[in-house]
Amino acid sequence: DVIYVFQSIGAWSYVAFSTWNIGIIWLIMMLGAGLIRALLIVRVSQKKIAKMAKLETRVHVLRDGEWVEVGSQDVVLGDLVRVEEQDPLPCDGIVVSGTVIVNESMLTGEPMPIQKFPLEDMRGAAVGQKNRAYAGTICMQSTGSFDGKAVMLCTAVGALTSKGQLVRMVLFPQSVRFKYNDQLPIIYTIMFCYAMLITVLYATLT
């Protein structure tokens, strides 16, 4: 970071010349600020992201004509998943039987529950938002003909889900360039040259 480099140069300049006590105070403040930032801000953010990305639950999928309970990490594309109430959805999918009411506030920020309807015709039917359910959203109500629950067809798992893409955007955000930031290196170079000139003049005169 250019700012830390400039602060370091200023602090060591004070240490090198007569006011060494001020330089030491600057160094302590600079190191303390960096330590606080690393431990409190960055670490807390990493824990929040890890908690948001973590999804471990048990679900029922249709395998060989029978409903089998598996871990959410074992759900694969094409699985028929029985949607249980009060559980997070393990994958992105299309509702094919029954109706589901979900809370999508984790993805969209919308607090109102949203109802999902089954796809009317599986052969070439257009899939809309009313038919899609997303991983990580909480099922508030599930009604259907399979043990009274709705069924969804898994279309995406893991990092390919909408939740996975959201986590990836948080971890690797696109950089935004500002003209002000592009000109900062020039300003720092001028300030550095000015500081070196003052240092040389001070050393020569004393």
mmCIF file of C-alpha atoms in Angstrom:
data_model
loop_
_atom_site.group_PDB
_atom_site.id
_atom_site.type_symbol
_atom_site.label_atom_id
_atom_site.label_comp_id
_atom_site.label_asym_id
_atom_site.label_seq_id
_atom_site.Cartn_x
_atom_site.Cartn_y
_atom_site.Cartn_z
ATOM 1 C CA ASP A 1 0.000 0.000 0.000
ATOM 2 C CA VAL A 2 1.453 3.361 -1.055
ATOM 3 C CA ILE A 3 -0.036 5.132 1.957
ATOM 4 C CA TYR A 4 1.720 2.782 4.381
ATOM 5 C CA VAL A 5 4.992 3.287 2.494
ATOM 6 C CA PHE A 6 4.659 7.051 2.813
ATOM 7 C CA GLN A 7 3.808 6.759 6.519
ATOM 8 C CA SER A 8 6.803 4.501 7.049
ATOM 9 C CA ILE A 9 9.142 6.960 5.316
ATOM 10 C CA GLY A 10 7.797 9.803 7.451
ATOM 11 C CA ALA A 11 8.141 7.808 10.660
ATOM 12 C CA TRP A 12 11.688 6.652 9.959
ATOM 13 C CA SER A 13 12.667 10.204 8.970
ATOM 14 C CA TYR A 14 11.664 11.337 12.447
ATOM 15 C CA VAL A 15 13.579 8.444 13.992
ATOM 16 C CA ALA A 16 16.699 9.176 11.932
ATOM 17 C CA PHE A 17 16.855 12.807 13.020
ATOM 18 C CA SER A 18 16.517 14.546 16.363
ATOM 19 C CA THR A 19 12.827 13.947 17.153
ATOM 20 C CA TRP A 20 13.159 10.170 17.557
ATOM 21 C CA ASN A 21 10.427 9.960 20.194
ATOM 22 C CA ILE A 22 7.798 11.297 17.765
ATOM 23 C CA GLY A 23 8.971 8.801 15.156
ATOM 24 C CA ILE A 24 8.551 5.909 17.577
ATOM 25 C CA ILE A 25 5.026 7.060 18.428
ATOM 26 C CA TRP A 26 4.177 7.227 14.720
ATOM 27 C CA LEU A 27 5.544 3.724 14.176
ATOM 28 C CA ILE A 28 3.492 2.331 17.067
ATOM 29 C CA MET A 29 0.339 4.022 15.782
ATOM 30 C CA MET A 30 0.928 2.777 12.239
ATOM 31 C CA LEU A 31 1.591 -0.813 13.305
ATOM 32 C CA GLY A 32 -1.317 -0.744 15.744
ATOM 33 C CA ALA A 33 -3.726 0.504 13.088
ATOM 34 C CA GLY A 34 -2.622 -2.246 10.698
ATOM 35 C CA LEU A 35 -2.983 -4.907 13.399
ATOM 36 C CA ILE A 36 -6.464 -3.726 14.382
ATOM 37 C CA ARG A 37 -7.534 -3.681 10.750
ATOM 38 C CA ALA A 38 -6.245 -7.230 10.194
ATOM 39 C CA LEU A 39 -7.716 -8.723 13.368
ATOM 40 C CA LEU A 40 -10.993 -6.895 13.787
ATOM 41 C CA ILE A 41 -12.178 -5.777 10.374
ATOM 42 C CA VAL A 42 -10.780 -8.342 7.921
ATOM 43 C CA ARG A 43 -11.204 -11.346 10.217
ATOM 44 C CA VAL A 44 -14.800 -10.482 11.095
ATOM 45 C CA SER A 45 -15.640 -10.026 7.411
ATOM 46 C CA GLN A 46 -14.087 -13.389 6.550
ATOM 47 C CA LYS A 47 -16.136 -15.122 9.259
ATOM 48 C CA LYS A 48 -19.357 -13.550 7.978
ATOM 49 C CA ILE A 49 -18.610 -14.648 4.413
ATOM 50 C CA ALA A 50 -17.725 -18.184 5.555
ATOM 51 C CA LYS A 51 -20.974 -18.406 7.540
ATOM 52 C CA MET A 52 -22.972 -17.187 4.551
ATOM 53 C CA ALA A 53 -21.289 -19.682 2.210
ATOM 54 C CA LYS A 54 -21.670 -22.675 4.538
ATOM 55 C CA LEU A 55 -24.708 -24.841 3.850
ATOM 56 C CA GLU A 56 -25.075 -28.189 5.591
ATOM 57 C CA THR A 57 -28.462 -29.866 5.844
ATOM 58 C CA ARG A 58 -30.157 -33.214 5.247
ATOM 59 C CA VAL A 59 -32.538 -33.582 2.316
ATOM 60 C CA HIS A 60 -34.594 -36.316 0.674
ATOM 61 C CA VAL A 61 -33.882 -37.117 -2.975
ATOM 62 C CA LEU A 62 -35.470 -39.649 -5.306
ATOM 63 C CA ARG A 63 -32.977 -42.432 -6.085
ATOM 64 C CA ASP A 64 -33.997 -45.669 -7.844
ATOM 65 C CA GLY A 65 -37.654 -44.952 -7.206
ATOM 66 C CA GLU A 66 -37.235 -44.430 -3.457
ATOM 67 C CA TRP A 67 -36.805 -41.357 -1.276
ATOM 68 C CA VAL A 68 -33.340 -41.420 0.277
ATOM 69 C CA GLU A 69 -31.965 -39.032 2.892
ATOM 70 C CA VAL A 70 -28.580 -37.568 1.905
ATOM 71 C CA GLY A 71 -26.409 -34.622 2.843
ATOM 72 C CA SER A 72 -26.850 -31.395 0.908
ATOM 73 C CA GLN A 73 -23.316 -31.815 -0.460
ATOM 74 C CA ASP A 74 -24.387 -35.103 -2.103
ATOM 75 C CA VAL A 75 -27.159 -33.556 -4.204
ATOM 76 C CA VAL A 76 -26.299 -33.669 -7.915
ATOM 77 C CA LEU A 77 -27.743 -32.163 -11.072
ATOM 78 C CA GLY A 78 -30.987 -33.812 -12.122
ATOM 79 C CA ASP A 79 -31.950 -34.988 -8.641
ATOM 80 C CA LEU A 80 -35.571 -34.679 -7.587
ATOM 81 C CA VAL A 81 -35.464 -33.039 -4.158
ATOM 82 C CA ARG A 82 -38.349 -33.067 -1.707
ATOM 83 C CA VAL A 83 -38.719 -29.596 -0.227
ATOM 84 C CA GLU A 84 -39.082 -29.597 3.548
ATOM 85 C CA GLU A 85 -40.467 -26.708 5.563
ATOM 86 C CA GLN A 86 -38.169 -24.499 7.689
ATOM 87 C CA ASP A 87 -35.078 -25.877 5.920
ATOM 88 C CA PRO A 88 -32.724 -24.034 3.553
ATOM 89 C CA LEU A 89 -32.887 -25.248 -0.022
ATOM 90 C CA PRO A 90 -29.741 -27.256 -0.877
ATOM 91 C CA CYS A 91 -29.552 -26.228 -4.540
ATOM 92 C CA ASP A 92 -31.051 -24.130 -7.286
ATOM 93 C CA GLY A 93 -33.960 -25.849 -8.944
ATOM 94 C CA ILE A 94 -37.285 -25.786 -10.721
ATOM 95 C CA VAL A 95 -40.466 -26.654 -8.869
ATOM 96 C CA VAL A 96 -42.072 -29.562 -10.735
ATOM 97 C CA SER A 97 -44.740 -30.611 -8.250
ATOM 98 C CA GLY A 98 -46.634 -28.750 -5.545
ATOM 99 C CA THR A 99 -46.133 -25.179 -4.387
ATOM 100 C CA VAL A 100 -43.464 -23.611 -2.215
ATOM 101 C CA ILE A 101 -43.351 -20.377 -0.226
ATOM 102 C CA VAL A 102 -39.781 -19.213 0.355
ATOM 103 C CA ASN A 103 -37.968 -16.344 2.034
ATOM 104 C CA GLU A 104 -35.439 -14.928 -0.457
ATOM 105 C CA SER A 105 -34.251 -12.028 1.720
ATOM 106 C CA MET A 106 -30.782 -13.587 1.897
ATOM 107 C CA LEU A 107 -30.381 -13.159 -1.864
ATOM 108 C CA THR A 108 -32.552 -10.195 -2.798
ATOM 109 C CA GLY A 109 -33.146 -8.358 0.470
ATOM 110 C CA GLU A 110 -36.888 -8.638 -0.128
ATOM 111 C CA PRO A 111 -38.533 -9.469 3.240
ATOM 112 C CA MET A 112 -41.864 -10.597 1.772
ATOM 113 C CA PRO A 113 -42.299 -14.366 1.246
ATOM 114 C CA ILE A 114 -42.530 -15.446 -2.387
ATOM 115 C CA GLN A 115 -44.653 -18.294 -3.702
ATOM 116 C CA LYS A 116 -43.221 -20.679 -6.285
ATOM 117 C CA PHE A 117 -45.438 -22.653 -8.640
ATOM 118 C CA PRO A 118 -44.797 -25.924 -10.509
ATOM 119 C CA LEU A 119 -43.803 -25.927 -14.154
ATOM 120 C CA GLU A 120 -46.953 -26.563 -16.153
ATOM 121 C CA ASP A 121 -45.368 -28.439 -19.058
ATOM 122 C CA MET A 122 -41.921 -30.040 -18.813
ATOM 123 C CA ARG A 123 -41.606 -30.320 -22.611
ATOM 124 C CA GLY A 124 -40.194 -27.052 -23.906
ATOM 125 C CA ALA A 125 -41.960 -24.889 -21.342
ATOM 126 C CA ALA A 126 -40.508 -21.480 -20.578
ATOM 127 C CA VAL A 127 -39.142 -21.390 -17.029
ATOM 128 C CA GLY A 128 -39.858 -18.160 -15.155
ATOM 129 C CA GLN A 129 -38.953 -16.741 -11.771
ATOM 130 C CA LYS A 130 -42.208 -18.092 -10.371
ATOM 131 C CA ASN A 131 -40.928 -21.630 -11.082
ATOM 132 C CA ARG A 132 -37.359 -21.227 -9.819
ATOM 133 C CA ALA A 133 -36.165 -21.762 -6.259
ATOM 134 C CA TYR A 134 -32.688 -20.871 -5.072
ATOM 135 C CA ALA A 135 -30.115 -22.448 -2.773
ATOM 136 C CA GLY A 136 -29.885 -20.983 0.714
ATOM 137 C CA THR A 137 -33.406 -19.561 0.728
ATOM 138 C CA ILE A 138 -35.623 -20.777 3.553
ATOM 139 C CA CYS A 139 -38.736 -22.785 2.768
ATOM 140 C CA MET A 140 -41.618 -21.439 4.847
ATOM 141 C CA GLN A 141 -44.323 -23.696 3.422
ATOM 142 C CA SER A 142 -44.245 -26.752 1.169
ATOM 143 C CA THR A 143 -47.362 -28.467 -0.146
ATOM 144 C CA GLY A 144 -47.608 -31.231 -2.711
ATOM 145 C CA SER A 145 -48.491 -34.835 -3.461
ATOM 146 C CA PHE A 146 -45.227 -36.463 -2.321
ATOM 147 C CA ASP A 147 -45.780 -37.068 1.399
ATOM 148 C CA GLY A 148 -47.542 -33.708 1.402
ATOM 149 C CA LYS A 149 -44.421 -31.891 0.175
ATOM 150 C CA ALA A 150 -43.402 -30.137 -3.019
ATOM 151 C CA VAL A 151 -40.664 -31.470 -5.291
ATOM 152 C CA MET A 152 -38.026 -29.537 -7.208
ATOM 153 C CA LEU A 153 -35.602 -30.555 -9.952
ATOM 154 C CA CYS A 154 -31.982 -29.682 -9.151
ATOM 155 C CA THR A 155 -30.437 -27.426 -11.821
ATOM 156 C CA ALA A 156 -27.320 -26.070 -10.065
ATOM 157 C CA VAL A 157 -25.200 -26.983 -7.045
ATOM 158 C CA GLY A 158 -22.289 -25.501 -5.139
ATOM 159 C CA ALA A 159 -20.561 -22.498 -6.667
ATOM 160 C CA LEU A 160 -22.864 -22.587 -9.701
ATOM 161 C CA THR A 161 -25.931 -21.646 -7.649
ATOM 162 C CA SER A 162 -27.136 -18.072 -7.246
ATOM 163 C CA LYS A 163 -25.857 -18.129 -3.675
ATOM 164 C CA GLY A 164 -22.458 -19.381 -4.843
ATOM 165 C CA GLN A 165 -22.233 -16.589 -7.400
ATOM 166 C CA LEU A 166 -23.135 -14.054 -4.705
ATOM 167 C CA VAL A 167 -20.375 -15.347 -2.429
ATOM 168 C CA ARG A 168 -17.907 -15.249 -5.320
ATOM 169 C CA MET A 169 -18.827 -11.613 -6.028
ATOM 170 C CA VAL A 170 -18.185 -10.760 -2.375
ATOM 171 C CA LEU A 171 -14.835 -12.564 -2.305
ATOM 172 C CA PHE A 172 -13.643 -11.318 -5.695
ATOM 173 C CA PRO A 173 -15.366 -7.980 -6.404
ATOM 174 C CA GLN A 174 -14.759 -6.237 -9.685
ATOM 175 C CA SER A 175 -12.320 -3.372 -9.340
ATOM 176 C CA VAL A 176 -13.666 0.122 -9.937
ATOM 177 C CA ARG A 177 -11.189 2.649 -11.263
ATOM 178 C CA PHE A 178 -11.375 6.316 -10.296
ATOM 179 C CA LYS A 179 -9.394 9.117 -11.885
ATOM 180 C CA TYR A 180 -8.499 10.364 -8.411
ATOM 181 C CA ASN A 181 -6.892 7.033 -7.494
ATOM 182 C CA ASP A 182 -5.013 6.899 -10.811
ATOM 183 C CA GLN A 183 -3.403 10.270 -10.031
ATOM 184 C CA LEU A 184 -2.410 9.377 -6.460
ATOM 185 C CA PRO A 185 0.932 7.727 -7.427
ATOM 186 C CA ILE A 186 2.003 10.988 -9.095
ATOM 187 C CA ILE A 187 1.165 12.954 -5.945
ATOM 188 C CA TYR A 188 3.019 10.449 -3.759
ATOM 189 C CA THR A 189 6.065 10.650 -6.028
ATOM 190 C CA ILE A 190 6.124 14.444 -5.784
ATOM 191 C CA MET A 191 5.734 14.279 -1.993
ATOM 192 C CA PHE A 192 8.495 11.685 -1.745
ATOM 193 C CA CYS A 193 10.893 13.811 -3.818
ATOM 194 C CA TYR A 194 10.015 16.850 -1.723
ATOM 195 C CA ALA A 195 10.679 14.924 1.499
ATOM 196 C CA MET A 196 14.024 13.677 0.192
ATOM 197 C CA LEU A 197 15.013 17.219 -0.835
ATOM 198 C CA ILE A 198 14.137 18.599 2.594
ATOM 199 C CA THR A 199 16.079 15.760 4.227
ATOM 200 C CA VAL A 200 19.192 16.438 2.139
ATOM 201 C CA LEU A 201 19.011 20.190 2.781
ATOM 202 C CA TYR A 202 18.532 19.617 6.495
ATOM 203 C CA ALA A 203 21.505 17.251 6.650
ATOM 204 C CA THR A 204 23.684 19.681 4.674
ATOM 205 C CA LEU A 205 22.822 22.734 6.765
ATOM 206 C CA THR A 206 23.283 20.971 10.088
#
